[in-house]
Tab-separated table of C-alpha atoms in Angstrom:
chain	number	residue	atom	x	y	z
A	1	UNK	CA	134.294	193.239	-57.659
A	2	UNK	CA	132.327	196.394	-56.276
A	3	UNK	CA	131.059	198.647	-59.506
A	4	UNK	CA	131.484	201.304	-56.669
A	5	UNK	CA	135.090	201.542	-57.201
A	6	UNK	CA	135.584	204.397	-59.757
A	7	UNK	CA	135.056	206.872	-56.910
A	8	UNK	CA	138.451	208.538	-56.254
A	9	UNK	CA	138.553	208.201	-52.308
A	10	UNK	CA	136.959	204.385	-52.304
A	11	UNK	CA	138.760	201.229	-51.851
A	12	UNK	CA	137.414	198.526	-53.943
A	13	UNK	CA	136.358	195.058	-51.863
A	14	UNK	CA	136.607	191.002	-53.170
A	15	UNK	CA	133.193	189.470	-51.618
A	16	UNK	CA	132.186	188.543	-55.225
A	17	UNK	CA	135.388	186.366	-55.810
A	18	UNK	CA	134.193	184.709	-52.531
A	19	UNK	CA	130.592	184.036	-53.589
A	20	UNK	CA	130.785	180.910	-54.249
A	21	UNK	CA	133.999	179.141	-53.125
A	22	UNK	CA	137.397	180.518	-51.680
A	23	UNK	CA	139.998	181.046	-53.735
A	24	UNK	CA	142.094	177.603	-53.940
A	25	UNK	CA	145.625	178.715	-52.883
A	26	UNK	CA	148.004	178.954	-50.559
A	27	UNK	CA	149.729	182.050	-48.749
A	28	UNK	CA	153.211	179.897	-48.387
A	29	UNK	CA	153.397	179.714	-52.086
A	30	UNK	CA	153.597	183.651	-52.622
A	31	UNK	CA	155.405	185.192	-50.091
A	32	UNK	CA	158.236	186.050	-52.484
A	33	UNK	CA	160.339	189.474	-51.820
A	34	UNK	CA	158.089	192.715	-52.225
A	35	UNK	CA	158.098	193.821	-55.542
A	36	UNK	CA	155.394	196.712	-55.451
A	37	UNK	CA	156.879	199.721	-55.729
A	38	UNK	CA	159.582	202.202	-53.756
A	39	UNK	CA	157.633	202.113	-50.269
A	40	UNK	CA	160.192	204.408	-48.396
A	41	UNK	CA	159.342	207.149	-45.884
A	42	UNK	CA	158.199	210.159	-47.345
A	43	UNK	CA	158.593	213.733	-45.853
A	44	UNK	CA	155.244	215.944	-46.110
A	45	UNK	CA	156.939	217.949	-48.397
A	46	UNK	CA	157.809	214.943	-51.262
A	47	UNK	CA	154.031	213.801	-50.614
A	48	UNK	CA	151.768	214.479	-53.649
A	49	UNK	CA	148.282	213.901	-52.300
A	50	UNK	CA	146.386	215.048	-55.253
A	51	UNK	CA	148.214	213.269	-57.386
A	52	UNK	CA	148.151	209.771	-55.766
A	53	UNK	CA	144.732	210.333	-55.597
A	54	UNK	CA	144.117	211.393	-59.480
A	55	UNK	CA	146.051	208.324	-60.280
A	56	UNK	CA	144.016	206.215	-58.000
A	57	UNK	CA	141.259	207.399	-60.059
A	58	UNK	CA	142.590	206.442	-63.300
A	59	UNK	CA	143.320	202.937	-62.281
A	60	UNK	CA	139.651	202.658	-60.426
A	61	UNK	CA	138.684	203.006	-64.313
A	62	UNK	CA	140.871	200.284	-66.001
A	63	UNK	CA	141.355	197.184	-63.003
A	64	UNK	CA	138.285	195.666	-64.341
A	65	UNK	CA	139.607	195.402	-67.959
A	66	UNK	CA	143.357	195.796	-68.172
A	67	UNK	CA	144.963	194.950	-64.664
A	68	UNK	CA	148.526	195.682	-65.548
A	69	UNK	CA	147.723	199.191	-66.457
A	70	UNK	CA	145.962	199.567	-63.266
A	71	UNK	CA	148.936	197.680	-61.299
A	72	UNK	CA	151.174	200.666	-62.704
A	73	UNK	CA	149.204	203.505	-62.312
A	74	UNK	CA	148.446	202.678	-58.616
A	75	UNK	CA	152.317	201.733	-57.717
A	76	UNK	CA	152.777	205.267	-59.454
A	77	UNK	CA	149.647	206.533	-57.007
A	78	UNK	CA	152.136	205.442	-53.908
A	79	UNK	CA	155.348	206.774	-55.099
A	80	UNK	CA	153.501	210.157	-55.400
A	81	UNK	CA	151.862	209.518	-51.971
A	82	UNK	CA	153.112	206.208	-49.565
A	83	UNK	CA	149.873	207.315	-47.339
A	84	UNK	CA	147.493	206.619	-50.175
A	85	UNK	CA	145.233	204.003	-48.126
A	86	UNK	CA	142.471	203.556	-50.963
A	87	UNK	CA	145.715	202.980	-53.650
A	88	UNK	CA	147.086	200.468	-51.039
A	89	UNK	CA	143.629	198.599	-50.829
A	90	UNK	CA	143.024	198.743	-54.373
A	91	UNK	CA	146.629	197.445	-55.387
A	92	UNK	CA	145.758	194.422	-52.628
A	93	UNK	CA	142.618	193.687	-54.371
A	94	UNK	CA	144.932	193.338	-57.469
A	95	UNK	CA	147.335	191.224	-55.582
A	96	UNK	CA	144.783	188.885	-53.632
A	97	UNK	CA	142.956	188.214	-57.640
A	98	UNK	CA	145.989	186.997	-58.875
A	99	UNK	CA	146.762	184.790	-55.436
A	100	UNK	CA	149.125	186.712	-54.638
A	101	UNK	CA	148.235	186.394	-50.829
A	102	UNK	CA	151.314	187.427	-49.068
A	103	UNK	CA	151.876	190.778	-50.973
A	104	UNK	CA	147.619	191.552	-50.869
A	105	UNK	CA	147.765	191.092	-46.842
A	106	UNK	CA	150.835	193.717	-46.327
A	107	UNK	CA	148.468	195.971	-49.228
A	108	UNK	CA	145.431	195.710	-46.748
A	109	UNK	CA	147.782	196.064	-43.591
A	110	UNK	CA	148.386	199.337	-44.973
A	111	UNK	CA	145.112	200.412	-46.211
A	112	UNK	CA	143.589	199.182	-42.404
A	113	UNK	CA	146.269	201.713	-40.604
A	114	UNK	CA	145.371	204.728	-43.103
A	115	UNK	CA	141.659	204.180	-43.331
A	116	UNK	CA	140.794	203.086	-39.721
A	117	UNK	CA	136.625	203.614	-40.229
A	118	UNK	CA	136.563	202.329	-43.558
A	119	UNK	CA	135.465	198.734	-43.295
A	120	UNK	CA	136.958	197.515	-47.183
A	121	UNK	CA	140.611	196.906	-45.666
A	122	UNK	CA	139.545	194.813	-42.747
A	123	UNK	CA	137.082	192.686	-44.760
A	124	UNK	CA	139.815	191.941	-47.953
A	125	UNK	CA	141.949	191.454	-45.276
A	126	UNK	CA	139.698	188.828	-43.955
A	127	UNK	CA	139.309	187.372	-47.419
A	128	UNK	CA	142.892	187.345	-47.746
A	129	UNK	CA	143.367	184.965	-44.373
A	130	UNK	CA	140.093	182.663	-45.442
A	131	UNK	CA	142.117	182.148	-49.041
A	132	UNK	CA	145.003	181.426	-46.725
A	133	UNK	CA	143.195	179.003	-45.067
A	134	UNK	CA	143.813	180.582	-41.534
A	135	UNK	CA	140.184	180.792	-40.158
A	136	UNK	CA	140.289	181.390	-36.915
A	137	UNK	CA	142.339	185.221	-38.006
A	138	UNK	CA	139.708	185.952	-41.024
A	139	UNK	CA	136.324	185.513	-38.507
A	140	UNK	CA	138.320	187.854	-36.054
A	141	UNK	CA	138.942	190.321	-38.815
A	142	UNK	CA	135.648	190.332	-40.471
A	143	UNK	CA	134.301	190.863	-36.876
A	144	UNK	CA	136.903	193.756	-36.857
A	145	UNK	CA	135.265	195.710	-40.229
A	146	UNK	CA	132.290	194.848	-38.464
A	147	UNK	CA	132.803	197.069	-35.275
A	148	UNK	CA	134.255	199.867	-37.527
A	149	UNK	CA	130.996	199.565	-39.405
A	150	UNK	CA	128.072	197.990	-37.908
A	151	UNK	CA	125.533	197.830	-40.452
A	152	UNK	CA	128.629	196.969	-43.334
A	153	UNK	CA	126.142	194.480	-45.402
A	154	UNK	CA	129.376	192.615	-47.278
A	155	UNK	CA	131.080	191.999	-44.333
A	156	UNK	CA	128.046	190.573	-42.631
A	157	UNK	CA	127.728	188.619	-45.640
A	158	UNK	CA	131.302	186.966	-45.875
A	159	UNK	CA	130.972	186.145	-42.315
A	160	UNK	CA	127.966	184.585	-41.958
A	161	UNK	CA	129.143	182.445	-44.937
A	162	UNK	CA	132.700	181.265	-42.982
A	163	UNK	CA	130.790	180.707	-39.870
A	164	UNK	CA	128.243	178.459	-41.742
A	165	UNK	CA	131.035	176.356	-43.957
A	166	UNK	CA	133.359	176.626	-40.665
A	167	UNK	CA	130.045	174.593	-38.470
A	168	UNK	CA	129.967	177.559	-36.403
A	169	UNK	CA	125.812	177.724	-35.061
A	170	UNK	CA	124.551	179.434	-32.476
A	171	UNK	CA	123.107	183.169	-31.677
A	172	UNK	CA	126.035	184.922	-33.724
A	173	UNK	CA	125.494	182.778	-36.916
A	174	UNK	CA	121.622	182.969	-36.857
A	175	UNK	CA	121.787	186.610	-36.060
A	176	UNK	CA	124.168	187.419	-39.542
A	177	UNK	CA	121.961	184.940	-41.746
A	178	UNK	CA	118.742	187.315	-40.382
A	179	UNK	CA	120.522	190.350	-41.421
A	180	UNK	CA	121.346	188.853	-44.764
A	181	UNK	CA	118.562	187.220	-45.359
A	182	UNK	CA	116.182	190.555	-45.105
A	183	UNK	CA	118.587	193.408	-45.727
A	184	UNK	CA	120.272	192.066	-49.170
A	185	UNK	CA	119.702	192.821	-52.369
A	186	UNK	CA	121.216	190.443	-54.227
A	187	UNK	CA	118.445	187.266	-54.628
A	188	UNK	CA	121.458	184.947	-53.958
A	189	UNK	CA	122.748	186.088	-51.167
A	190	UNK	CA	118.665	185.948	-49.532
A	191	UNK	CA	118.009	182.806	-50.924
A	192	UNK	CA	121.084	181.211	-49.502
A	193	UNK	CA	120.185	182.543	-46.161
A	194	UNK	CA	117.411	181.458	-45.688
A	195	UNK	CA	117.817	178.129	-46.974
A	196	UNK	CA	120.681	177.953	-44.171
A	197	UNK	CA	118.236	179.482	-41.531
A	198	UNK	CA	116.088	176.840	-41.999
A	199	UNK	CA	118.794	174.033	-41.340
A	200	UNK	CA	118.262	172.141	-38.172
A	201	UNK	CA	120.411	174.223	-35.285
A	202	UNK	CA	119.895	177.203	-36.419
């Protein structure tokens, strides 16, 4: 999970789950009836910005080590404020670590809509639809972070890795394994690049 998440106004991204395999599960087995919090329309005047966003905060500080806590404090982050897009990411990054896919995609849905040149929706988004196993939605959706944010290294980073477990070669594929090969700086993420640069095809 990004260390860069304690930041008030930044949604938190998944690539590290993703690292080395998907998560195993599947989207039909958690699409049970919305259980995250009083998500009604909210005049300007019941909106507490400041609030939501102090509260965002606070659970920024605890997801890593007590999850529940966080869970709370960011439902309690949207009551104050419905239009809270980094509380709506973060609470799907909570959601999509537990496999609960269904109720992280209509999280990131949200988060997209309110943060619309922030890439972190779009790509745990993405995540969320590769854990689903529906492929052919997650490349389109990285691609999507990607246009809101060009030079968005983790996005990059999860694509290149569907395209190469998905078969895909080609200019697009050797292009993203170039980019992550010399503009990472995790060793890993390099190494594995290169290793798949140097495949036959590519």
């Amino acid at each position: 999970m990004d260390r860069g998440h304690r930041e008030t106004s930044s949604p938190i991204t998944l690539l590290a789950i993703l690292v080395g395999a998907c998560v195993a599960v599947s989207i039909g087995g958690c699409g049970s009836p919305r259980a995250s919090g009083p998500y009604s329309t909210q005049s300007a005047e019941a909106r507490d910005p400041r609030k939501a966003d102090e509260l965002n905060a606070r659970a920024a500080d605890v997801i890593d080590r007590d999850p529940q806590q966080a869970e709370a404090l960011l439902r309690e982050a949207l009551t104050a404020d419905i239009y809270h897009g980094p509380a709506h990411n973060n609470l799907g990054t909570l959601y999509l670590a537990q496999g609960k896919l269904y109720e992280a995609a209509s999280e990131f849905e949200w988060a997209r809509k309110l943060l619309p040149g922030h890439p972190d929706p779009r790509m745990n988004l993405a995540l969320t639809l590769e854990s689903a196993g529906r492929t052919d939605e997650a490349l389109a959706t990285y691609e999507t972070a990607l246009e809101v944010y060009p030079q968005h290294l983790p996005s990059m980073q999860a694509l290149a890795r569907l395209r190469v477990r998905s078969g895909m070669t080609g200019d697009r594929t050797r292009e993203l394994l170039q980019q992550v090969a010399f503009k990472s700086e995790d060793a890993q993420w390099r190494d594995w690049a290169r290793v798949q640069l140097a495949k036959e095809d590519l």
